[in-house]
Amino acid sequence: MAKTQYYVPVGPIHPALKEPIRVEAKVEGEKIVEVDVKRGFAHRGIEYMGMKRNAIQTLYLSERICGICSISHPYAFVVTAEKALGIEAPPRAQYIRTIIGELERIHSHILWLGVVAHEMGFDSLLFWTWKGRERLLDILELLTGNRINYSVFMIGGVRRDIKESHIKAIKDMISYYRTFNQEMKDVFLSDPVYKARTRGVAQLSKKMALELNAVGPVARAAGVRMDIRQDIPYDAYADIDVRAVVPQDIVGEARGDAYDITMVRLYEIDQSLDIIEYCIDELPEGKLMAIPNYVALLAKIRRTQGEAIGAHEAPRGEVIHYLKFDGKMDGPSVWKVIAPSYNNINTWAPLLLGAEVADIPIVVAYIDPCMCCNDRIAVVRDEDGRIIDPATLHRKAVEKTRKLREELGVRE
Amino acid sequence: MKEPMSVEEVLKKLQETLGEALLSHEVREYTMGVKRKRTYRELWITIKPDAFRKTVEAIFALDYPHLHFIAGEDGGGETLTMIYSFGVFHTHPWGELSITIKFDLPKDNLVLPTITDLMIGAETNEREIREMLGVEFEGLKNKRHLFLPDDWPEGKYPWRRDEYGVEDMIKHTHRSVNEIRKMRGEE
């Protein structure tokens, strides 16, 4: 008797998917026989918006591309803009950038560990890891003033210094995470249930990783020794011999499954702690910005014709920006952004074929997908179909608060 | 992965394969590092559009590359500038060589061969360029929209700066509440 096929749509809004994306699966019993991934549910056209602003505004717009790693895109943006404009950031600024970039890698990796544990049903692990992550966010708040969207990078430097008083806090943090990461390794890598649930799931071979153009920890877990910090170093990474973390160096072989990717991420946390420690000890003295005057910086941008490609190894993989300045405008005339999930989502369809329905959340979560990195004009219209500008939107918000205050009898 | 070659060796190979189709080349140098300054170099080439496939095959013959991105620029004129960026010899410390191919494609014939047969992962990039700039890829199997909705009006390309651009696309993107009510026959 022929088996009946059922169609299982997962998403765009679904508990297993943190952001809108849709996995359309055709199943026979528990087995997935056909799969299609639909994206673009929250495309914001940020590249288009960036081409209508000056370069400094575009830099802070790029920070809003990703909701979790808010330094990944500005990092790639400043590296690219400096290459195109011929500006070199001062040594101290380069080291500070690297420190913040690595702090973000640790918090992003811990966040992922929590998410993947949650997808499998280990909610106590989720709460434990996320509690451990808080200390890092506190350090980031101490250094930049914000827990997200740090607004600390600038074309040709950084806007805030790491003071003497911060260094002790960072060193305490490093020793705290050395212990905490060891505990995490013990829990994640030796737990029999976690092992059974991740071994052989979402298994990606080296050949597949290359053909699907996978990047970051996903490619590294499959045994591809690629890492922007190693292949084309920049900033303080050029002083440190960063080596890509691959499973074959840790356990002798790379299987490229969800377990290996957990291992790669856990060992990368150690590597990031080493990098931060080195940068803190070797932090050069000096100024923070190559061109501290924003008017002078914008004037330089308006005079310069140039284009460049730049990259940053974000926690999820490489972020690549292309910028072109035409020598007429304050901002880029072309801006192209590639986020790691853009490439890594390619791995879903081949991995889901033949897998079971219960593995969908793990396959989806293992690449640490970020839809907002991918889906980059939000247009808001009022009831009569008119486009609402930001000033009107703000006014409406203030009016509503006043109205509520009156209704509730709260005095100003 | 293969051992890295120098920029000059790569350039020589490309010149041998492409001949006159290689219109110009540029080796760009950047100095990186604070305490140990080192230079890394990038190769930028401009080619004739009909030699595109041959160029990509030549790059694949060097080493299995990593596709950085496919981008296109519309200055509003008669042509689109296509930009393909590949990275070869990655996995080697300081060894990755970025090769960027640029060429002008006339707007009355926006057709390019696909590279998805060489690299499946390029499908997303090609689908994005197809919907955003209107370039047709010969041999691309999956031609569904990637980011734009399925009912997107035909012949509107968000990244174009000519008459096919975004001027009247917004009204297609979001229907106002009034329009939806009218469609439903409500007051």
Coordinates of N, CA and C in Angstrom, one line a residue, chain A residues 156-357:
Chain A
G156 N 37.7 54.5 11.6 CA 39.0 55.0 12.1 C 39.1 55.0 13.6
G157 N 38.5 54.1 14.3 CA 38.7 54.1 15.8 C 37.5 53.6 16.6
V158 N 37.6 54.0 17.8 CA 36.4 53.7 18.7 C 36.1 55.0 19.5
R159 N 34.9 55.0 20.1 CA 34.4 56.2 20.7 C 34.7 56.2 22.2
R160 N 35.0 55.0 22.8 CA 35.2 55.0 24.3 C 36.4 54.2 24.6
D161 N 37.1 54.6 25.7 CA 38.3 54.0 26.1 C 38.1 52.9 27.1
I162 N 39.1 52.0 27.2 CA 39.0 51.0 28.3 C 39.9 51.6 29.4
K163 N 39.3 52.0 30.5 CA 40.1 52.7 31.5 C 40.8 51.7 32.4
E164 N 41.7 52.2 33.3 CA 42.4 51.4 34.2 C 41.5 50.7 35.1
S165 N 40.4 51.4 35.5 CA 39.5 50.8 36.5 C 38.7 49.7 35.9
H166 N 38.6 49.6 34.5 CA 37.8 48.5 33.9 C 38.6 47.2 33.9
I167 N 40.0 47.4 33.9 CA 40.8 46.2 33.6 C 40.6 45.1 34.7
K168 N 40.5 45.5 35.9 CA 40.3 44.5 37.0 C 39.0 43.8 36.8
A169 N 38.0 44.5 36.4 CA 36.7 43.9 36.2 C 36.8 42.9 35.1
I170 N 37.5 43.2 34.0 CA 37.6 42.3 32.9 C 38.4 41.1 33.3
K171 N 39.5 41.3 34.1 CA 40.3 40.1 34.5 C 39.5 39.2 35.4
D172 N 38.7 39.8 36.3 CA 37.8 39.0 37.1 C 36.8 38.2 36.3
M173 N 36.3 38.8 35.3 CA 35.4 38.2 34.4 C 36.1 37.0 33.6
I174 N 37.3 37.2 33.2 CA 38.0 36.1 32.5 C 38.2 34.9 33.4
S175 N 38.6 35.1 34.7 CA 38.7 34.0 35.5 C 37.4 33.3 35.8
Y176 N 36.3 34.1 36.0 CA 35.0 33.5 36.2 C 34.6 32.6 35.0
Y177 N 34.8 33.1 33.8 CA 34.4 32.3 32.6 C 35.3 31.1 32.3
R178 N 36.5 31.2 32.8 CA 37.4 30.0 32.6 C 36.7 28.8 33.4
T179 N 36.3 29.1 34.6 CA 35.6 28.1 35.5 C 34.3 27.7 34.8
F180 N 33.5 28.7 34.5 CA 32.2 28.5 34.0 C 32.2 27.7 32.7
N181 N 33.2 28.0 31.8 CA 33.3 27.3 30.6 C 33.6 25.8 30.8
Q182 N 34.5 25.6 31.8 CA 34.9 24.2 32.1 C 33.6 23.4 32.5
E183 N 32.8 24.1 33.4 CA 31.5 23.5 33.8 C 30.6 23.2 32.6
M184 N 30.6 24.1 31.7 CA 29.7 23.9 30.6 C 30.2 22.8 29.7
K185 N 31.5 22.7 29.6 CA 32.1 21.6 28.8 C 31.7 20.2 29.4
D186 N 31.8 20.2 30.8 CA 31.5 19.0 31.5 C 30.0 18.6 31.2
V187 N 29.2 19.6 31.3 CA 27.7 19.3 31.2 C 27.4 18.9 29.8
F188 N 27.8 19.7 28.8 CA 27.3 19.5 27.4 C 28.0 18.3 26.8
L189 N 29.3 18.2 26.9 CA 30.0 17.2 26.2 C 30.0 15.8 26.8
S190 N 29.6 15.7 28.1 CA 29.6 14.4 28.6 C 28.2 13.9 29.0
D191 N 27.2 14.7 28.9 CA 25.9 14.3 29.2 C 25.4 13.2 28.2
P192 N 25.0 12.0 28.7 CA 24.6 11.0 27.7 C 23.4 11.3 26.9
V193 N 22.4 12.0 27.5 CA 21.2 12.3 26.7 C 21.5 13.4 25.7
Y194 N 22.3 14.4 26.0 CA 22.7 15.4 25.1 C 23.5 14.8 23.9
K195 N 24.3 13.9 24.3 CA 25.1 13.2 23.3 C 24.2 12.4 22.3
A196 N 23.3 11.7 22.9 CA 22.4 10.8 22.1 C 21.5 11.7 21.2
R197 N 21.2 12.8 21.7 CA 20.2 13.7 21.0 C 21.0 14.5 19.8
T198 N 22.3 14.6 19.9 CA 23.0 15.5 18.9 C 24.0 14.7 18.0
R199 N 24.4 13.5 18.5 CA 25.4 12.7 17.7 C 24.7 12.3 16.4
G200 N 25.2 12.6 15.3 CA 24.7 12.1 14.0 C 23.5 13.0 13.5
V201 N 23.0 13.9 14.3 CA 22.0 14.8 13.9 C 22.6 16.0 13.2
A202 N 21.9 16.4 12.1 CA 22.4 17.6 11.3 C 23.9 17.4 10.9
Q203 N 24.1 16.2 10.3 CA 25.5 15.8 10.0 C 25.9 16.4 8.6
L204 N 26.9 17.2 8.6 CA 27.4 17.9 7.4 C 28.8 17.4 7.1
S205 N 29.0 16.9 5.9 CA 30.3 16.5 5.5 C 31.2 17.7 5.0
K206 N 32.5 17.5 5.0 CA 33.3 18.6 4.6 C 33.0 19.0 3.1
K207 N 32.7 18.0 2.3 CA 32.4 18.4 0.9 C 31.1 19.2 0.8
M208 N 30.1 18.7 1.6 CA 28.9 19.5 1.6 C 29.0 20.9 2.1
A209 N 29.8 21.0 3.1 CA 30.0 22.3 3.7 C 30.7 23.3 2.7
L210 N 31.6 22.8 1.9 CA 32.2 23.6 0.9 C 31.2 23.9 -0.2
E211 N 30.5 22.9 -0.7 CA 29.6 23.1 -1.8 C 28.4 24.0 -1.4
L212 N 28.0 23.9 -0.2 CA 26.9 24.8 0.2 C 27.3 26.1 0.7
N213 N 28.7 26.4 0.6 CA 29.2 27.6 1.0 C 29.0 28.0 2.5
A214 N 29.0 26.9 3.3 CA 28.8 27.2 4.7 C 30.0 27.9 5.3
V215 N 29.7 28.7 6.4 CA 30.8 29.5 7.0 C 30.8 29.3 8.5
G216 N 31.8 29.8 9.1 CA 31.8 29.9 10.6 C 31.9 28.6 11.3
P217 N 31.3 28.5 12.5 CA 31.4 27.2 13.3 C 30.8 26.0 12.5
V218 N 29.8 26.3 11.6 CA 29.1 25.2 10.9 C 30.2 24.6 10.0
A219 N 31.0 25.4 9.3 CA 32.0 24.8 8.4 C 33.1 24.2 9.2
R220 N 33.5 24.9 10.3 CA 34.6 24.3 11.1 C 34.2 23.0 11.7
A221 N 33.0 22.8 12.2 CA 32.6 21.6 12.8 C 32.7 20.5 11.7
A222 N 32.5 20.8 10.5 CA 32.6 19.8 9.4 C 34.0 19.6 9.0
G223 N 35.0 20.2 9.7 CA 36.4 20.0 9.4 C 37.0 21.0 8.5
V224 N 36.3 22.0 8.0 CA 37.0 23.0 7.2 C 37.7 24.0 8.0
R225 N 39.0 24.1 7.9 CA 39.8 25.0 8.7 C 39.7 26.4 8.2
M226 N 38.5 27.1 8.3 CA 38.4 28.5 7.9 C 38.0 29.4 9.0
D227 N 38.6 30.5 9.0 CA 38.3 31.5 10.0 C 38.9 32.8 9.5
I228 N 38.1 33.9 9.4 CA 38.6 35.1 8.8 C 39.8 35.7 9.7
R229 N 39.7 35.4 11.0 CA 40.7 35.9 11.9 C 42.1 35.3 11.6
Q230 N 42.0 34.1 11.0 CA 43.2 33.4 10.6 C 43.6 33.6 9.2
D231 N 42.6 33.6 8.3 CA 42.9 33.6 6.8 C 43.3 35.1 6.4
I232 N 42.5 36.1 6.8 CA 42.9 37.5 6.4 C 42.8 38.3 7.7
P233 N 43.8 38.2 8.6 CA 43.6 38.9 9.9 C 43.6 40.4 9.8
Y234 N 43.0 41.0 10.7 CA 42.9 42.5 10.8 C 43.0 42.9 12.3
D235 N 43.1 44.2 12.5 CA 43.2 44.7 13.9 C 44.2 43.9 14.7
A236 N 43.9 43.6 16.0 CA 44.8 42.9 16.9 C 44.9 41.5 16.5
Y237 N 44.0 40.9 15.7 CA 44.1 39.5 15.3 C 45.4 39.3 14.5
A238 N 45.9 40.3 13.8 CA 47.1 40.2 13.0 C 48.3 40.0 13.9
D239 N 48.2 40.4 15.2 CA 49.4 40.2 16.1 C 49.3 38.9 16.8
I240 N 48.1 38.3 16.9 CA 47.9 37.0 17.6 C 47.7 36.0 16.5
D241 N 48.4 34.9 16.7 CA 48.2 33.8 15.7 C 47.0 33.0 16.0
V242 N 45.8 33.5 15.5 CA 44.6 32.8 15.8 C 44.5 31.6 14.9
R243 N 44.1 30.5 15.4 CA 44.0 29.3 14.6 C 42.5 28.8 14.7
A244 N 42.0 28.4 13.5 CA 40.6 28.0 13.5 C 40.4 26.8 14.4
V245 N 39.4 26.7 15.2 CA 39.1 25.6 16.1 C 38.3 24.6 15.3
V246 N 38.9 23.4 15.1 CA 38.2 22.3 14.4 C 38.2 21.1 15.2
P247 N 37.2 20.2 15.1 CA 37.1 19.1 16.0 C 38.2 18.1 15.8
Q248 N 38.8 18.0 14.6 CA 39.9 17.0 14.4 C 41.1 17.4 15.3
D249 N 41.3 18.6 15.7 CA 42.4 19.0 16.6 C 42.0 18.6 18.0
I250 N 40.8 18.5 18.3 CA 40.4 18.3 19.7 C 40.2 16.8 20.0
V251 N 39.5 16.1 19.1 CA 39.2 14.7 19.3 C 39.7 13.8 18.2
G252 N 40.4 14.4 17.2 CA 41.0 13.5 16.2 C 40.2 13.3 14.9
E253 N 38.9 13.6 15.0 CA 38.1 13.5 13.8 C 36.9 14.5 13.8
A254 N 36.5 14.8 12.6 CA 35.3 15.8 12.5 C 34.2 15.1 11.9
R255 N 33.1 15.0 12.6 CA 31.9 14.4 12.1 C 30.9 15.4 11.6
G256 N 31.0 16.6 12.0 CA 30.2 17.7 11.4 C 28.7 17.6 11.9
D257 N 28.4 17.0 13.0 CA 27.1 17.0 13.5 C 26.8 18.0 14.6
A258 N 25.6 18.0 15.2 CA 25.3 19.0 16.2 C 26.2 18.9 17.4
Y259 N 26.7 17.7 17.7 CA 27.5 17.5 18.8 C 28.9 18.2 18.6
D260 N 29.4 18.0 17.4 CA 30.7 18.7 17.0 C 30.6 20.2 17.0
I261 N 29.5 20.7 16.6 CA 29.3 22.1 16.6 C 29.3 22.7 18.0
T262 N 28.7 21.9 18.9 CA 28.7 22.3 20.3 C 30.1 22.4 20.8
M263 N 30.9 21.4 20.5 CA 32.3 21.3 20.9 C 33.1 22.5 20.4
V264 N 32.9 22.8 19.1 CA 33.7 23.9 18.5 C 33.3 25.2 19.2
R265 N 32.1 25.4 19.5 CA 31.7 26.6 20.1 C 32.3 26.7 21.5
L266 N 32.2 25.6 22.3 CA 32.7 25.6 23.7 C 34.2 25.9 23.7
Y267 N 35.0 25.3 22.7 CA 36.4 25.6 22.7 C 36.7 27.0 22.2
E268 N 35.9 27.5 21.4 CA 36.1 28.9 20.9 C 35.9 29.9 22.0
I269 N 35.1 29.6 23.0 CA 35.0 30.5 24.2 C 36.4 30.6 24.9
D270 N 37.1 29.4 25.0 CA 38.4 29.4 25.6 C 39.3 30.3 24.8
Q271 N 39.3 30.1 23.5 CA 40.1 30.9 22.6 C 39.9 32.4 22.7
S272 N 38.6 32.8 22.8 CA 38.3 34.2 23.0 C 38.8 34.7 24.3
L273 N 38.7 33.9 25.3 CA 39.2 34.4 26.6 C 40.7 34.7 26.5
D274 N 41.4 33.8 25.8 CA 42.9 34.0 25.6 C 43.2 35.3 24.9
I275 N 42.4 35.5 23.8 CA 42.6 36.7 23.0 C 42.3 38.0 23.8
I276 N 41.3 37.9 24.6 CA 40.9 39.1 25.5 C 42.1 39.4 26.5
E277 N 42.6 38.3 27.1 CA 43.6 38.4 28.1 C 44.9 39.0 27.4
Y278 N 45.3 38.5 26.2 CA 46.4 39.1 25.5 C 46.2 40.6 25.3
C279 N 45.0 40.9 24.7 CA 44.8 42.3 24.4 C 44.8 43.2 25.6
I280 N 44.3 42.7 26.7 CA 44.3 43.6 27.9 C 45.8 43.8 28.4
D281 N 46.6 42.7 28.4 CA 48.0 42.8 28.8 C 48.8 43.7 27.9
E282 N 48.5 43.6 26.6 CA 49.3 44.3 25.7 C 48.7 45.6 25.1
L283 N 47.7 46.1 25.8 CA 46.9 47.2 25.3 C 47.8 48.4 25.0
P284 N 48.0 48.9 23.8 CA 48.9 50.0 23.5 C 48.3 51.3 24.0
E285 N 49.2 52.3 24.3 CA 48.7 53.6 24.7 C 48.4 54.4 23.4
G286 N 47.8 55.5 23.5 CA 47.6 56.4 22.4 C 46.2 56.8 22.2
K287 N 45.9 57.5 21.1 CA 44.6 58.1 20.9 C 43.6 57.0 20.4
L288 N 42.4 57.4 20.3 CA 41.3 56.5 20.0 C 40.8 56.6 18.6
M289 N 40.9 57.8 18.0 CA 40.4 57.9 16.7 C 41.4 58.6 15.7
A290 N 41.4 58.1 14.5 CA 42.3 58.6 13.5 C 41.9 60.0 13.1
I291 N 40.6 60.2 12.9 CA 40.0 61.6 12.6 C 38.9 61.8 13.6
P292 N 39.2 62.5 14.7 CA 38.2 62.6 15.8 C 37.1 63.6 15.4
N293 N 37.3 64.5 14.4 CA 36.3 65.4 14.1 C 35.4 64.9 13.0
Y294 N 34.1 64.7 13.4 CA 33.2 64.1 12.4 C 33.0 64.9 11.1
V295 N 33.0 66.2 11.3 CA 32.8 67.0 10.1 C 34.0 66.8 9.1
A296 N 35.2 66.7 9.7 CA 36.4 66.5 8.9 C 36.3 65.1 8.2
L297 N 35.8 64.1 9.0 CA 35.7 62.7 8.5 C 34.7 62.7 7.3
L298 N 33.6 63.3 7.5 CA 32.6 63.3 6.4 C 33.1 64.1 5.2
A299 N 33.9 65.1 5.4 CA 34.5 65.9 4.3 C 35.4 65.0 3.5
K300 N 36.2 64.2 4.3 CA 37.1 63.2 3.6 C 36.4 62.2 2.8
I301 N 35.3 61.7 3.4 CA 34.5 60.7 2.7 C 33.9 61.3 1.4
R302 N 33.5 62.6 1.4 CA 32.9 63.2 0.2 C 34.0 63.4 -0.8
R303 N 35.2 63.5 -0.4 CA 36.3 63.7 -1.4 C 36.9 62.4 -2.0
T304 N 36.6 61.3 -1.3 CA 37.3 60.1 -1.6 C 36.5 59.2 -2.6
Q305 N 37.2 58.7 -3.6 CA 36.5 57.7 -4.5 C 37.2 56.4 -4.1
G306 N 36.4 55.4 -3.9 CA 37.1 54.1 -3.6 C 36.1 53.0 -3.3
E307 N 36.5 51.8 -3.4 CA 35.7 50.7 -3.0 C 36.5 49.6 -2.3
A308 N 35.9 48.8 -1.5 CA 36.6 47.8 -0.8 C 35.7 46.7 -0.4
I309 N 36.3 45.5 -0.1 CA 35.6 44.4 0.5 C 36.2 44.1 1.8
G310 N 35.4 44.0 2.8 CA 36.0 43.7 4.2 C 35.2 42.7 4.9
A311 N 35.8 42.0 5.8 CA 35.1 40.9 6.5 C 35.5 40.9 8.0
H312 N 34.6 40.4 8.7 CA 34.8 40.1 10.2 C 34.3 38.8 10.5
E313 N 35.0 38.0 11.3 CA 34.5 36.7 11.8 C 33.6 36.9 12.9
A314 N 32.3 37.0 12.7 CA 31.3 37.1 13.7 C 31.1 35.8 14.4
P315 N 30.5 35.7 15.6 CA 30.3 34.5 16.3 C 29.7 33.4 15.4
R316 N 28.8 33.8 14.5 CA 28.1 32.8 13.7 C 28.9 32.4 12.4
G317 N 29.9 33.2 12.0 CA 30.6 33.0 10.8 C 31.0 34.3 10.2
E318 N 31.4 34.3 9.0 CA 32.0 35.5 8.4 C 30.9 36.5 8.0
V319 N 31.1 37.8 8.3 CA 30.2 38.8 7.8 C 31.0 39.6 6.8
I320 N 30.5 39.8 5.5 CA 31.2 40.4 4.5 C 30.5 41.7 4.0
H321 N 31.2 42.8 3.9 CA 30.6 44.0 3.4 C 31.3 44.5 2.2
Y322 N 30.6 45.1 1.3 CA 31.2 45.7 0.1 C 30.7 47.2 0.1
L323 N 31.7 48.1 0.0 CA 31.3 49.5 0.1 C 31.9 50.2 -1.1
K324 N 31.2 51.2 -1.7 CA 31.8 52.0 -2.7 C 31.4 53.4 -2.5
F325 N 32.4 54.3 -2.4 CA 32.2 55.7 -2.2 C 32.5 56.4 -3.6
D326 N 31.6 57.2 -4.1 CA 31.7 57.8 -5.4 C 32.4 59.1 -5.4
G327 N 32.8 59.7 -4.3 CA 33.4 61.0 -4.2 C 32.5 62.1 -4.4
K328 N 31.2 61.9 -4.3 CA 30.2 63.0 -4.4 C 29.3 63.0 -3.2
M329 N 29.1 61.9 -2.6 CA 28.1 61.8 -1.5 C 28.9 61.6 -0.1
D330 N 28.1 61.9 1.0 CA 28.7 61.7 2.3 C 28.7 60.2 2.6
G331 N 27.8 59.5 1.9 CA 27.6 58.1 2.3 C 28.0 57.1 1.2
P332 N 27.9 55.8 1.4 CA 28.2 54.9 0.3 C 27.2 55.0 -0.9
S333 N 27.8 54.8 -2.1 CA 26.8 54.7 -3.2 C 26.4 53.3 -3.5
V334 N 27.2 52.3 -3.0 CA 26.8 50.9 -3.0 C 27.2 50.3 -1.7
W335 N 26.3 49.5 -1.2 CA 26.5 48.8 0.1 C 25.9 47.5 0.0
K336 N 26.8 46.5 0.1 CA 26.3 45.1 0.1 C 26.7 44.4 1.3
V337 N 25.7 43.7 1.9 CA 26.0 43.0 3.2 C 25.7 41.5 3.1
I338 N 26.6 40.7 3.5 CA 26.4 39.3 3.6 C 26.5 38.8 5.0
A339 N 25.5 38.2 5.6 CA 25.6 37.8 6.9 C 25.8 36.2 6.9
P340 N 26.4 35.7 8.0 CA 26.7 34.2 8.0 C 25.4 33.4 7.8
S341 N 24.3 33.7 8.3 CA 23.1 32.9 8.2 C 22.6 32.8 6.7
Y342 N 23.0 33.8 6.0 CA 22.6 33.9 4.5 C 23.1 32.6 3.8
N343 N 24.4 32.2 4.2 CA 24.9 31.0 3.6 C 24.5 29.8 4.4
N344 N 24.5 29.9 5.7 CA 24.3 28.7 6.5 C 22.9 28.1 6.4
I345 N 21.9 28.9 6.1 CA 20.5 28.4 5.9 C 20.5 27.4 4.8
N346 N 21.4 27.6 3.8 CA 21.5 26.7 2.7 C 21.6 25.2 3.1
T347 N 22.1 25.0 4.3 CA 22.4 23.6 4.8 C 21.1 23.0 5.3
W348 N 20.0 23.7 5.6 CA 18.8 23.1 6.1 C 18.2 22.1 5.3
A349 N 17.9 22.5 4.0 CA 17.2 21.5 3.1 C 17.9 20.2 3.0
P350 N 19.1 20.2 2.6 CA 19.8 18.8 2.5 C 19.8 18.1 3.8
L351 N 20.0 18.7 4.9 CA 20.1 18.0 6.2 C 18.7 17.5 6.6
L352 N 17.7 18.2 6.3 CA 16.3 17.8 6.8 C 15.8 16.6 6.0
L353 N 16.3 16.4 4.7 CA 15.8 15.3 3.9 C 16.2 14.0 4.6
G354 N 15.2 13.2 4.9 CA 15.5 11.9 5.5 C 15.6 12.0 7.0
A355 N 15.5 13.2 7.6 CA 15.5 13.3 9.1 C 14.1 13.1 9.6
E356 N 14.0 13.1 10.9 CA 12.7 13.0 11.5 C 12.1 14.3 11.9
V357 N 10.8 14.4 12.0 CA 10.1 15.6 12.3 C 10.7 16.2 13.6

